[in-house]
Tab-separated table of C-alpha atoms in Angstrom:
chain	number	residue	atom	x	y	z
A	1	GLN	CA	27.889	-42.769	73.197
A	2	GLU	CA	29.073	-42.293	76.117
A	3	GLN	CA	30.466	-39.047	77.472
A	4	VAL	CA	31.096	-37.610	80.640
A	5	VAL	CA	33.276	-34.313	81.180
A	6	GLU	CA	34.662	-31.963	83.842
A	7	SER	CA	35.157	-28.625	84.573
A	8	GLY	CA	36.223	-26.544	86.783
A	9	GLY	CA	39.535	-27.531	87.189
A	10	GLY	CA	42.690	-23.562	87.897
A	11	LEU	CA	44.995	-22.082	89.421
A	12	VAL	CA	44.333	-21.462	93.282
A	13	GLN	CA	47.174	-19.925	96.445
A	14	ALA	CA	46.399	-22.398	99.240
A	15	GLY	CA	43.572	-22.147	101.118
A	16	GLY	CA	41.525	-21.063	99.036
A	17	SER	CA	38.407	-22.679	97.278
A	18	LEU	CA	37.508	-24.667	93.881
A	19	ARG	CA	33.759	-26.030	92.991
A	20	LEU	CA	34.695	-29.095	89.739
A	21	SER	CA	31.633	-29.632	87.521
A	22	CYS	CA	31.285	-33.334	86.048
A	23	THR	CA	28.732	-33.668	83.305
A	24	ALA	CA	27.241	-37.325	82.193
A	25	SER	CA	25.282	-37.543	78.919
A	26	GLY	CA	24.736	-40.188	76.858
A	27	LEU	CA	24.484	-43.341	78.917
A	28	VAL	CA	21.926	-45.860	78.107
A	29	ALA	CA	20.348	-46.242	82.221
A	30	ASP	CA	18.856	-43.424	84.129
A	31	PHE	CA	21.334	-41.489	86.075
A	32	ASP	CA	20.263	-42.453	89.534
A	33	ASP	CA	21.590	-46.320	88.327
A	34	TYR	CA	25.097	-44.591	88.134
A	35	ALA	CA	27.692	-44.716	91.386
A	36	MET	CA	29.577	-41.225	90.256
A	37	GLY	CA	33.380	-40.391	90.907
A	38	TRP	CA	36.447	-37.841	91.751
A	39	PHE	CA	39.866	-39.694	91.285
A	40	ARG	CA	42.684	-37.412	91.098
A	41	GLN	CA	46.711	-37.865	89.580
A	42	ALA	CA	49.960	-35.576	90.997
A	43	PRO	CA	53.249	-35.714	89.947
A	44	GLY	CA	54.754	-38.843	90.569
A	45	LYS	CA	52.650	-40.850	92.276
A	46	GLU	CA	49.467	-42.951	91.048
A	47	ARG	CA	45.723	-42.092	90.512
A	48	GLU	CA	43.986	-41.800	94.217
A	49	GLY	CA	40.440	-42.269	95.586
A	50	VAL	CA	39.487	-38.967	95.546
A	51	SER	CA	35.573	-39.550	96.963
A	52	CYS	CA	32.314	-41.391	95.056
A	53	ILE	CA	28.884	-40.890	96.231
A	54	ASN	CA	25.836	-43.811	95.294
A	55	TRP	CA	23.110	-44.099	92.832
A	56	SER	CA	20.867	-42.325	95.422
A	57	GLY	CA	23.341	-39.603	97.004
A	58	ASP	CA	22.820	-41.142	100.302
A	59	ARG	CA	26.034	-42.395	100.646
A	60	THR	CA	29.615	-40.729	100.165
A	61	HIS	CA	33.707	-41.638	101.037
A	62	TYR	CA	36.132	-39.688	100.783
A	63	THR	CA	40.125	-40.242	101.236
A	64	SER	CA	41.152	-39.551	104.793
A	65	SER	CA	42.848	-36.485	103.316
A	66	VAL	CA	40.545	-34.597	101.781
A	67	LYS	CA	38.038	-35.039	104.825
A	68	GLY	CA	36.255	-32.287	106.295
A	69	ARG	CA	37.465	-29.913	102.606
A	70	PHE	CA	35.818	-31.618	100.406
A	71	THR	CA	32.317	-32.197	99.818
A	72	ILE	CA	31.125	-34.981	96.791
A	73	SER	CA	27.134	-33.780	95.840
A	74	ARG	CA	25.108	-34.948	92.848
A	75	ASP	CA	22.003	-33.331	91.260
A	76	ASN	CA	20.051	-36.406	89.153
A	77	ALA	CA	17.899	-34.419	87.512
A	78	LYS	CA	20.971	-31.737	85.475
A	79	ASN	CA	22.947	-35.593	85.212
A	80	THR	CA	25.888	-33.952	86.976
A	81	LEU	CA	28.364	-34.135	89.931
A	82	TYR	CA	30.454	-32.014	91.898
A	83	LEU	CA	32.842	-31.612	94.104
A	84	GLN	CA	33.694	-28.312	96.499
A	85	MET	CA	36.848	-28.385	97.517
A	86	ASN	CA	37.570	-25.589	100.237
A	87	SER	CA	40.665	-25.042	102.209
A	88	LEU	CA	43.099	-26.582	99.502
A	89	LYS	CA	46.794	-27.173	100.081
A	90	PRO	CA	49.684	-27.675	97.571
A	91	GLU	CA	49.663	-31.450	98.113
A	92	ASP	CA	45.785	-30.991	96.276
A	93	THR	CA	47.630	-30.271	93.074
A	94	ALA	CA	46.901	-32.905	90.678
A	95	ILE	CA	44.402	-33.599	87.872
A	96	TYR	CA	40.983	-34.704	88.572
A	97	TYR	CA	39.130	-37.500	86.954
A	98	CYS	CA	35.323	-37.945	87.053
A	99	ALA	CA	34.265	-40.909	86.492
A	100	VAL	CA	30.729	-43.189	86.686
A	101	THR	CA	29.590	-46.424	86.688
A	102	PRO	CA	26.633	-48.587	86.867
A	103	SER	CA	25.772	-49.785	89.908
A	104	ASN	CA	22.563	-50.046	91.676
A	105	ASP	CA	24.803	-51.174	95.641
A	106	ILE	CA	24.345	-49.138	98.808
A	107	SER	CA	27.441	-47.836	98.751
A	108	CYS	CA	30.445	-47.159	96.099
A	109	SER	CA	34.321	-47.968	95.570
A	110	LEU	CA	37.256	-45.474	95.868
A	111	ASP	CA	39.363	-47.419	93.178
A	112	GLY	CA	39.329	-46.850	89.838
A	113	VAL	CA	39.302	-50.399	88.742
A	114	ASP	CA	35.133	-50.622	89.614
A	115	PHE	CA	34.361	-47.616	87.251
A	116	GLU	CA	33.792	-47.566	83.326
A	117	TYR	CA	33.638	-44.516	82.179
A	118	TRP	CA	35.676	-41.704	82.712
A	119	GLY	CA	36.858	-38.418	81.819
A	120	GLN	CA	39.640	-36.539	80.834
A	121	GLY	CA	40.107	-34.526	83.411
A	122	THR	CA	40.538	-31.417	84.857
A	123	GLN	CA	43.893	-29.440	86.135
A	124	VAL	CA	44.104	-28.365	89.707
A	125	THR	CA	47.125	-26.343	90.923
A	126	VAL	CA	47.311	-25.006	94.467
A	127	SER	CA	50.217	-22.408	95.066
A	128	SER	CA	51.726	-22.028	98.166
């Protein structure tokens, strides 16, 4: 029933940009009743919370390594989440996952255990 799908990954040279998108469907509540987040898992590393955004879109968090380079946003009318990634580095290479969870909290979480629905992932590869 609930479906989360990421797109926009690919191969890019260092310094380039990519824009990831995530669409959610089959959710029982209104889209603005869910917090959303982006996570990634690089080779040889554990899953890392990259960024999250609360249900109203007025609170965001970023892991330190992407601050100033990545921007998370959402369009509730389109049930869509975005991650604009600029100034990409080889260290950003990973599979990126979109996650969704019911929430009416003011803030949001970068801990994957707090999210209920997950996408299949999209590969981002940044070459030197």
